[in-house]
Amino acid sequence: MTERIHASYWLETPIEPQRAADIIAGEQSSGTFLALANETPELKERSGARVERLEILDTVDVPSLPGRYKTGARFTRCLLDVSWPIANLGPSLPNLMATIAGNLFELQCVSGLRILDLRLPPSFAAAYPGPAFGIAGTRRMAGVPTGPLIGTIVKPSVGMNPAETAAEVRKLVAGGIDFVKDDELQADGPHCPFDERVRAVMREVRAGADRLGRKVMVAFNLTGELDDMKRRHDLVLAEGGTCVMVSLNSVGLVGLRELRRHSVLPIHAHRNGWGYLNRSPALGWEYAPWQKIWRLAGADHMHVNGIANKFSEPDETVIAAARAVLSPLWPDAPMTAMPVFSSGQTGLVAADTYQAVGSTDLIFAAGGGIFGHPDGVAAGVKALREAWDAAVAGVPIEEAARHRPALKAALGFW
Amino acid sequence: MTERIHASYWLETPIEPQRAADIIAGEQSSGTFLALANETPELKERSGARVERLEILDTVDVPSLPGRYKTGARFTRCLLDVSWPIANLGPSLPNLMATIAGNLFELQCVSGLRILDLRLPPSFAAAYPGPAFGIAGTRRMAGVPTGPLIGTIVKPSVGMNPAETAAEVRKLVAGGIDFVKDDELQADGPHCPFDERVRAVMREVRAGADRLGRKVMVAFNLTGELDDMKRRHDLVLAEGGTCVMVSLNSVGLVGLRELRRHSVLPIHAHRNGWGYLNRSPALGWEYAPWQKIWRLAGADHMHVNGIANKFSEPDETVIAAARAVLSPLWPDAPMTAMPVFSSGQTGLVAADTYQAVGSTDLIFAAGGGIFGHPDGVAAGVKALREAWDAAVAGVPIEEAARHRPALKAALGFW
């Protein structure tokens, strides 16, 4: 049991940085605010967290987060690596959360703290299953052996009944789409009950499969209490569905882990609420450590926003997130998931996305980018595929559009 | 189904506030970035979220959170109330999360967003159990009919083995403590396995009960995967234990809800990680709405930090948090939980705490405030009780200490 857990932080502190680092390591292991007689040197050596690295970046006059600071204090920013012996907690993701992201953000010696990365010992790979389907399984279930899965989200997010939802899906299936998902706001509301929606939508998907020879993958949002999620999963399966969707911040780690145990379908993991974990640059989580935890617990698809998205996120963190999702957790237990791009996506970002990610192992979900096409949904889907083909071939999109009417028409509205 | 869900936010926006409010309401219900042909007026009327109130507070030149803003933009701060028809989601806490706290913190029209409050319709009271024990049940199980439960946390947090932990608990039981909890870092690590720890500690608790006539309540931290939590709960029960503890942000809503279904013991809910949800004043969660969700799901005890705490939190939000935990959710379904005060607590804050909360229905956990007493643990516990008695009687602590040696000696080191 000599394995250690490593976490990296961006830290801003009003006190001497080494002292702040020691407080953080102490507070998250064997120390506390007061010196304790029974925190012996042996105990500390065995169970204490260690400051592995402390690199000063710069100092500022104004703290990033409010707190109880001495007047005239300066605030030092640094990179901090801390490690813990696995013997403190064992390979347990819920207890990992309390260890690396517990009572430390509110310490008085902290005027800013953000988790940048996480390195876990192999015992976690033995304790957790990772995604059951990942990229290969998703491609097999969706019948899309190469290229991105071209997808969309049923809109309006909420407000349509099951029959209206199914009518939208019918258009999408006829249009040649690969992947459709419920909005995260659509789960099992009285106006559009899950069971009815699944039955109505799957009728369209099965009818489409008879013609297409492949079943369009629909991620049905089964987010809810555990028994409901299991029952809904079973209904999707019985109806011939090939994917379920869950909101990670809604169900939590135990929710995803239990769904993974029960599920025989790929799990499309939605990150809604991510903003409150991430948007303050001086607080919370980077995506790299966060997505590792959910992949271990069993997420097959992880949302990463999109290049030139309609939210506040800059492209560089979108790209970093997608790369993180595609990076192996361990050489012999990669547990790779499929990144999901969405939010204002069109064919115009295909080349940049492909160049940044270096792969087509992704789901590329567009709404307006498909529905806005003057020649209809089928042309919208076709134009997206053509944009991606051009991106992979390294052909500029305007050039590719010359002899491709769907793409050409799409360039006018993207 | 005319019930509506109401959430209040502090919003800072670079655009015209009414427009920002409309975007938020649209994005979290039937709207999206683009106008949709099938978002009919009827659909919007039926399923759209409504802006119920928008009160401008002030404007600032610098945004609280980074984003893509026009140069020269001013940022307006306001209070925003939004409501949703229950028909969109039904009385489901996981789906409530996606609705009130989903993809809205990262909107481009948001330079700051914080959930201030939440008002849920009665159908949630019918759908969720709330705490099984709450205040009355906890008092009954702990054998403490009146006054605060005087408690402590086993320290060092991690590093002691089961026998060493039990030896600490023996001192506390002998000292007359009411309540003991594991640290949130201590769950089931290989160095201090849960089962061994529970067996060793409960031997001391049972032996103490033979002498005291009451069983000291020990909150064993069973945080982990679902089956492990259930098994650990059953062990605590079999050993005669009276409480289990769980880290909310570690297990998530489904974790707590499932534990609540299984448990026949009070659930001590730890909020570690709260800092990343709360510490940026322009982002995330206030405690009032957050604790409502966990109480509905079944938390009996909710941590609220403490007055004059060792963290960054000011007293006023600590007090607001404690009051929130003690406030009924509905008149006929109060679901009140017990607030847990901790972090650098001593008898010196008893009077302020009592005055602020107006109740002794609370757990008051002190570490150094007990262990630091020159005459030992028993005197430390006694001094805390005497400080609370004085607080309730409205007697100044120095006056009360005159004829109470334990309290008098405590004043020297608190």
mmCIF file of C-alpha atoms in Angstrom, chain A residues 105-350:
data_model
loop_
_atom_site.group_PDB
_atom_site.id
_atom_site.type_symbol
_atom_site.label_atom_id
_atom_site.label_comp_id
_atom_site.label_asym_id
_atom_site.label_seq_id
_atom_site.Cartn_x
_atom_site.Cartn_y
_atom_site.Cartn_z
ATOM 1 C CA PHE A 105 -11.568 25.966 -0.415
ATOM 2 C CA GLU A 106 -12.727 27.973 2.593
ATOM 3 C CA LEU A 107 -9.481 27.962 4.562
ATOM 4 C CA GLN A 108 -8.417 31.398 5.759
ATOM 5 C CA CYS A 109 -5.056 30.979 4.079
ATOM 6 C CA VAL A 110 -6.830 30.569 0.746
ATOM 7 C CA SER A 111 -7.844 33.570 -1.370
ATOM 8 C CA GLY A 112 -8.210 31.330 -4.425
ATOM 9 C CA LEU A 113 -8.037 27.575 -5.027
ATOM 10 C CA ARG A 114 -8.712 25.523 -8.103
ATOM 11 C CA ILE A 115 -8.120 21.846 -8.845
ATOM 12 C CA LEU A 116 -6.087 21.570 -12.020
ATOM 13 C CA ASP A 117 -5.323 17.902 -12.257
ATOM 14 C CA LEU A 118 -5.533 14.561 -10.574
ATOM 15 C CA ARG A 119 -3.350 11.482 -10.830
ATOM 16 C CA LEU A 120 -4.746 8.300 -9.369
ATOM 17 C CA PRO A 121 -2.922 5.062 -8.582
ATOM 18 C CA PRO A 122 -3.855 1.863 -10.464
ATOM 19 C CA SER A 123 -5.923 0.522 -7.575
ATOM 20 C CA PHE A 124 -8.688 2.854 -8.765
ATOM 21 C CA ALA A 125 -8.626 1.106 -12.150
ATOM 22 C CA ALA A 126 -9.199 -2.171 -10.345
ATOM 23 C CA ALA A 127 -11.982 -0.751 -8.184
ATOM 24 C CA TYR A 128 -13.954 1.032 -10.897
ATOM 25 C CA PRO A 129 -15.321 -0.177 -14.204
ATOM 26 C CA GLY A 130 -14.897 2.858 -16.440
ATOM 27 C CA PRO A 131 -17.156 3.227 -19.483
ATOM 28 C CA ALA A 132 -18.760 -0.020 -20.644
ATOM 29 C CA PHE A 133 -18.985 1.115 -24.265
ATOM 30 C CA GLY A 134 -16.733 4.109 -24.828
ATOM 31 C CA ILE A 135 -15.872 4.946 -28.424
ATOM 32 C CA ALA A 136 -15.878 1.497 -29.996
ATOM 33 C CA GLY A 137 -19.075 0.406 -28.259
ATOM 34 C CA THR A 138 -20.857 3.611 -29.158
ATOM 35 C CA ARG A 139 -19.844 3.327 -32.808
ATOM 36 C CA ARG A 140 -21.048 -0.277 -32.889
ATOM 37 C CA MET A 141 -24.392 0.526 -31.256
ATOM 38 C CA ALA A 142 -24.927 3.550 -33.511
ATOM 39 C CA GLY A 143 -23.796 1.799 -36.681
ATOM 40 C CA VAL A 144 -21.311 4.565 -37.438
ATOM 41 C CA PRO A 145 -17.899 2.942 -37.915
ATOM 42 C CA THR A 146 -16.014 6.087 -38.915
ATOM 43 C CA GLY A 147 -16.306 9.864 -38.753
ATOM 44 C CA PRO A 148 -18.034 11.904 -36.097
ATOM 45 C CA LEU A 149 -21.532 10.966 -34.952
ATOM 46 C CA ILE A 150 -23.635 13.793 -36.314
ATOM 47 C CA GLY A 151 -26.188 14.584 -33.654
ATOM 48 C CA THR A 152 -28.805 17.000 -32.468
ATOM 49 C CA ILE A 153 -30.956 17.885 -29.485
ATOM 50 C CA VAL A 154 -34.723 17.834 -29.620
ATOM 51 C CA LYS A 155 -35.950 21.428 -29.358
ATOM 52 C CA PRO A 156 -37.849 23.136 -27.803
ATOM 53 C CA SER A 157 -36.153 21.562 -24.787
ATOM 54 C CA VAL A 158 -39.448 21.163 -22.983
ATOM 55 C CA GLY A 159 -43.021 21.796 -23.947
ATOM 56 C CA MET A 160 -43.717 19.185 -26.615
ATOM 57 C CA ASN A 161 -45.698 16.091 -25.723
ATOM 58 C CA PRO A 162 -44.514 12.583 -26.648
ATOM 59 C CA ALA A 163 -46.244 12.570 -30.036
ATOM 60 C CA GLU A 164 -44.814 15.954 -30.951
ATOM 61 C CA THR A 165 -41.376 14.829 -29.837
ATOM 62 C CA ALA A 166 -41.636 11.690 -31.939
ATOM 63 C CA ALA A 167 -42.657 13.761 -34.958
ATOM 64 C CA GLU A 168 -39.438 15.770 -34.592
ATOM 65 C CA VAL A 169 -37.408 12.599 -34.294
ATOM 66 C CA ARG A 170 -39.096 11.213 -37.404
ATOM 67 C CA LYS A 171 -37.793 14.178 -39.411
ATOM 68 C CA LEU A 172 -34.316 13.693 -37.987
ATOM 69 C CA VAL A 173 -34.256 9.963 -38.721
ATOM 70 C CA ALA A 174 -35.456 10.602 -42.250
ATOM 71 C CA GLY A 175 -32.757 13.248 -42.540
ATOM 72 C CA GLY A 176 -30.014 10.716 -41.864
ATOM 73 C CA ILE A 177 -28.964 11.819 -38.388
ATOM 74 C CA ASP A 178 -26.732 9.515 -36.285
ATOM 75 C CA PHE A 179 -27.556 10.680 -32.791
ATOM 76 C CA VAL A 180 -30.406 12.494 -31.029
ATOM 77 C CA LYS A 181 -30.599 13.502 -27.408
ATOM 78 C CA ASP A 182 -33.239 14.752 -25.025
ATOM 79 C CA ASP A 183 -32.569 18.146 -23.558
ATOM 80 C CA GLU A 184 -31.405 17.995 -19.939
ATOM 81 C CA LEU A 185 -34.639 19.762 -18.960
ATOM 82 C CA GLN A 186 -36.686 16.923 -20.418
ATOM 83 C CA ALA A 187 -36.830 13.843 -18.229
ATOM 84 C CA ASP A 188 -40.178 12.662 -16.909
ATOM 85 C CA GLY A 189 -42.364 15.717 -16.444
ATOM 86 C CA PRO A 190 -46.131 15.217 -16.401
ATOM 87 C CA HIS A 191 -46.434 17.014 -19.721
ATOM 88 C CA CYS A 192 -44.063 14.624 -21.500
ATOM 89 C CA PRO A 193 -43.760 11.416 -19.495
ATOM 90 C CA PHE A 194 -40.632 9.376 -20.079
ATOM 91 C CA ASP A 195 -42.365 6.101 -20.900
ATOM 92 C CA GLU A 196 -44.730 7.545 -23.470
ATOM 93 C CA ARG A 197 -41.944 9.569 -25.029
ATOM 94 C CA VAL A 198 -39.650 6.555 -25.328
ATOM 95 C CA ARG A 199 -42.381 4.424 -26.866
ATOM 96 C CA ALA A 200 -43.367 7.090 -29.363
ATOM 97 C CA VAL A 201 -39.777 7.974 -30.299
ATOM 98 C CA MET A 202 -38.609 4.370 -30.559
ATOM 99 C CA ARG A 203 -41.420 3.577 -33.012
ATOM 100 C CA GLU A 204 -39.836 6.138 -35.309
ATOM 101 C CA VAL A 205 -36.321 4.902 -34.667
ATOM 102 C CA ARG A 206 -37.261 1.285 -35.387
ATOM 103 C CA ALA A 207 -39.180 2.246 -38.514
ATOM 104 C CA GLY A 208 -36.141 4.222 -39.630
ATOM 105 C CA ALA A 209 -33.847 1.277 -38.931
ATOM 106 C CA ASP A 210 -35.880 -0.912 -41.269
ATOM 107 C CA ARG A 211 -35.081 1.510 -44.059
ATOM 108 C CA LEU A 212 -31.561 2.619 -43.066
ATOM 109 C CA GLY A 213 -30.142 -0.654 -41.813
ATOM 110 C CA ARG A 214 -28.950 1.098 -38.655
ATOM 111 C CA LYS A 215 -30.669 2.365 -35.571
ATOM 112 C CA VAL A 216 -30.321 6.060 -34.853
ATOM 113 C CA MET A 217 -28.926 6.384 -31.331
ATOM 114 C CA VAL A 218 -31.260 8.334 -29.053
ATOM 115 C CA ALA A 219 -29.985 9.358 -25.612
ATOM 116 C CA PHE A 220 -33.123 9.322 -23.471
ATOM 117 C CA ASN A 221 -32.729 11.456 -20.365
ATOM 118 C CA LEU A 222 -33.557 9.106 -17.514
ATOM 119 C CA THR A 223 -32.228 11.417 -14.761
ATOM 120 C CA GLY A 224 -34.137 10.815 -11.551
ATOM 121 C CA GLU A 225 -34.173 8.664 -8.446
ATOM 122 C CA LEU A 226 -32.372 5.326 -8.659
ATOM 123 C CA ASP A 227 -35.306 2.962 -9.067
ATOM 124 C CA ASP A 228 -36.844 5.249 -11.655
ATOM 125 C CA MET A 229 -33.586 5.366 -13.577
ATOM 126 C CA LYS A 230 -33.311 1.578 -13.575
ATOM 127 C CA ARG A 231 -36.902 1.133 -14.662
ATOM 128 C CA ARG A 232 -36.500 3.730 -17.399
ATOM 129 C CA HIS A 233 -33.304 2.083 -18.603
ATOM 130 C CA ASP A 234 -35.141 -1.229 -18.869
ATOM 131 C CA LEU A 235 -37.910 0.372 -20.870
ATOM 132 C CA VAL A 236 -35.419 1.940 -23.296
ATOM 133 C CA LEU A 237 -33.788 -1.459 -23.687
ATOM 134 C CA ALA A 238 -37.108 -3.229 -24.193
ATOM 135 C CA GLU A 239 -38.053 -0.713 -26.860
ATOM 136 C CA GLY A 240 -34.810 -1.385 -28.693
ATOM 137 C CA GLY A 241 -33.110 1.853 -27.637
ATOM 138 C CA THR A 242 -29.335 2.099 -27.625
ATOM 139 C CA CYS A 243 -28.435 4.908 -25.195
ATOM 140 C CA VAL A 244 -29.469 6.589 -21.945
ATOM 141 C CA MET A 245 -28.581 10.050 -20.735
ATOM 142 C CA VAL A 246 -28.047 11.276 -17.192
ATOM 143 C CA SER A 247 -27.219 14.650 -15.618
ATOM 144 C CA LEU A 248 -24.128 14.077 -13.496
ATOM 145 C CA ASN A 249 -24.572 16.977 -11.074
ATOM 146 C CA SER A 250 -28.172 15.930 -10.518
ATOM 147 C CA VAL A 251 -27.568 12.339 -9.483
ATOM 148 C CA GLY A 252 -24.033 12.507 -8.106
ATOM 149 C CA LEU A 253 -21.343 9.865 -8.005
ATOM 150 C CA VAL A 254 -23.450 7.155 -6.383
ATOM 151 C CA GLY A 255 -26.169 7.794 -8.937
ATOM 152 C CA LEU A 256 -23.840 7.308 -11.889
ATOM 153 C CA ARG A 257 -22.055 4.341 -10.335
ATOM 154 C CA GLU A 258 -25.338 2.541 -9.691
ATOM 155 C CA LEU A 259 -26.649 3.347 -13.145
ATOM 156 C CA ARG A 260 -23.440 1.954 -14.614
ATOM 157 C CA ARG A 261 -23.881 -1.263 -12.634
ATOM 158 C CA HIS A 262 -27.384 -1.695 -13.948
ATOM 159 C CA SER A 263 -27.022 -0.435 -17.490
ATOM 160 C CA VAL A 264 -26.366 -2.468 -20.604
ATOM 161 C CA LEU A 265 -26.512 0.672 -22.759
ATOM 162 C CA PRO A 266 -24.013 3.496 -23.287
ATOM 163 C CA ILE A 267 -24.352 6.291 -20.737
ATOM 164 C CA HIS A 268 -24.467 9.786 -22.165
ATOM 165 C CA ALA A 269 -23.250 12.005 -19.304
ATOM 166 C CA HIS A 270 -24.499 15.585 -19.243
ATOM 167 C CA ARG A 271 -22.517 18.149 -17.309
ATOM 168 C CA ASN A 272 -25.210 20.818 -16.807
ATOM 169 C CA GLY A 273 -24.406 22.896 -13.745
ATOM 170 C CA TRP A 274 -20.738 22.772 -14.733
ATOM 171 C CA GLY A 275 -20.708 26.574 -14.713
ATOM 172 C CA TYR A 276 -21.093 26.800 -10.950
ATOM 173 C CA LEU A 277 -18.139 24.444 -10.520
ATOM 174 C CA ASN A 278 -15.898 26.098 -13.032
ATOM 175 C CA ARG A 279 -16.662 29.646 -14.056
ATOM 176 C CA SER A 280 -14.813 31.533 -11.333
ATOM 177 C CA PRO A 281 -11.166 31.343 -12.442
ATOM 178 C CA ALA A 282 -10.034 31.385 -8.798
ATOM 179 C CA LEU A 283 -12.278 28.620 -7.498
ATOM 180 C CA GLY A 284 -13.497 25.136 -8.142
ATOM 181 C CA TRP A 285 -12.648 22.656 -10.819
ATOM 182 C CA GLU A 286 -10.828 22.421 -14.103
ATOM 183 C CA TYR A 287 -12.401 19.870 -16.418
ATOM 184 C CA ALA A 288 -9.390 17.520 -16.575
ATOM 185 C CA PRO A 289 -9.639 16.158 -12.997
ATOM 186 C CA TRP A 290 -13.437 16.287 -12.950
ATOM 187 C CA GLN A 291 -14.001 14.172 -16.054
ATOM 188 C CA LYS A 292 -11.560 11.527 -14.812
ATOM 189 C CA ILE A 293 -13.786 10.850 -11.834
ATOM 190 C CA TRP A 294 -16.905 10.418 -13.958
ATOM 191 C CA ARG A 295 -15.158 8.253 -16.535
ATOM 192 C CA LEU A 296 -13.963 5.933 -13.794
ATOM 193 C CA ALA A 297 -17.515 5.710 -12.500
ATOM 194 C CA GLY A 298 -18.782 4.753 -15.943
ATOM 195 C CA ALA A 299 -19.595 7.684 -18.252
ATOM 196 C CA ASP A 300 -19.379 6.750 -21.951
ATOM 197 C CA HIS A 301 -19.978 10.207 -23.413
ATOM 198 C CA MET A 302 -18.839 13.453 -21.765
ATOM 199 C CA HIS A 303 -20.006 16.925 -22.777
ATOM 200 C CA VAL A 304 -17.240 19.399 -23.603
ATOM 201 C CA ASN A 305 -19.156 22.388 -25.042
ATOM 202 C CA GLY A 306 -17.920 23.389 -28.528
ATOM 203 C CA ILE A 307 -15.565 25.643 -30.456
ATOM 204 C CA ALA A 308 -17.104 29.091 -31.033
ATOM 205 C CA ASN A 309 -19.856 28.104 -28.608
ATOM 206 C CA LYS A 310 -22.728 30.295 -27.494
ATOM 207 C CA PHE A 311 -21.641 30.185 -23.866
ATOM 208 C CA SER A 312 -18.816 32.054 -22.139
ATOM 209 C CA GLU A 313 -16.176 29.367 -22.481
ATOM 210 C CA PRO A 314 -13.110 30.127 -24.614
ATOM 211 C CA ASP A 315 -12.087 27.653 -27.329
ATOM 212 C CA GLU A 316 -8.865 26.678 -25.628
ATOM 213 C CA THR A 317 -10.572 25.140 -22.606
ATOM 214 C CA VAL A 318 -13.085 23.391 -24.870
ATOM 215 C CA ILE A 319 -10.189 21.820 -26.744
ATOM 216 C CA ALA A 320 -8.391 20.904 -23.528
ATOM 217 C CA ALA A 321 -11.582 19.274 -22.243
ATOM 218 C CA ALA A 322 -12.057 17.196 -25.395
ATOM 219 C CA ARG A 323 -8.448 16.079 -25.344
ATOM 220 C CA ALA A 324 -8.767 15.155 -21.670
ATOM 221 C CA VAL A 325 -11.792 12.943 -22.378
ATOM 222 C CA LEU A 326 -9.827 11.164 -25.137
ATOM 223 C CA SER A 327 -6.687 10.686 -23.017
ATOM 224 C CA PRO A 328 -6.130 7.270 -21.427
ATOM 225 C CA LEU A 329 -6.432 7.183 -17.638
ATOM 226 C CA TRP A 330 -3.767 4.469 -17.475
ATOM 227 C CA PRO A 331 -1.862 2.782 -20.299
ATOM 228 C CA ASP A 332 -3.482 -0.574 -19.537
ATOM 229 C CA ALA A 333 -6.854 0.866 -18.474
ATOM 230 C CA PRO A 334 -7.514 3.795 -20.807
ATOM 231 C CA MET A 335 -11.248 4.137 -19.996
ATOM 232 C CA THR A 336 -11.555 6.602 -22.838
ATOM 233 C CA ALA A 337 -14.915 8.302 -23.282
ATOM 234 C CA MET A 338 -16.407 10.038 -26.293
ATOM 235 C CA PRO A 339 -16.392 13.844 -26.174
ATOM 236 C CA VAL A 340 -19.704 15.510 -27.052
ATOM 237 C CA PHE A 341 -19.504 18.869 -28.804
ATOM 238 C CA SER A 342 -22.552 21.092 -28.693
ATOM 239 C CA SER A 343 -23.762 24.701 -28.381
ATOM 240 C CA GLY A 344 -24.065 26.686 -31.580
ATOM 241 C CA GLN A 345 -22.090 24.169 -33.621
ATOM 242 C CA THR A 346 -21.979 24.355 -37.440
ATOM 243 C CA GLY A 347 -19.803 22.935 -40.175
ATOM 244 C CA LEU A 348 -17.674 26.066 -39.964
ATOM 245 C CA VAL A 349 -15.943 24.773 -36.821
ATOM 246 C CA ALA A 350 -15.390 21.228 -38.147
#
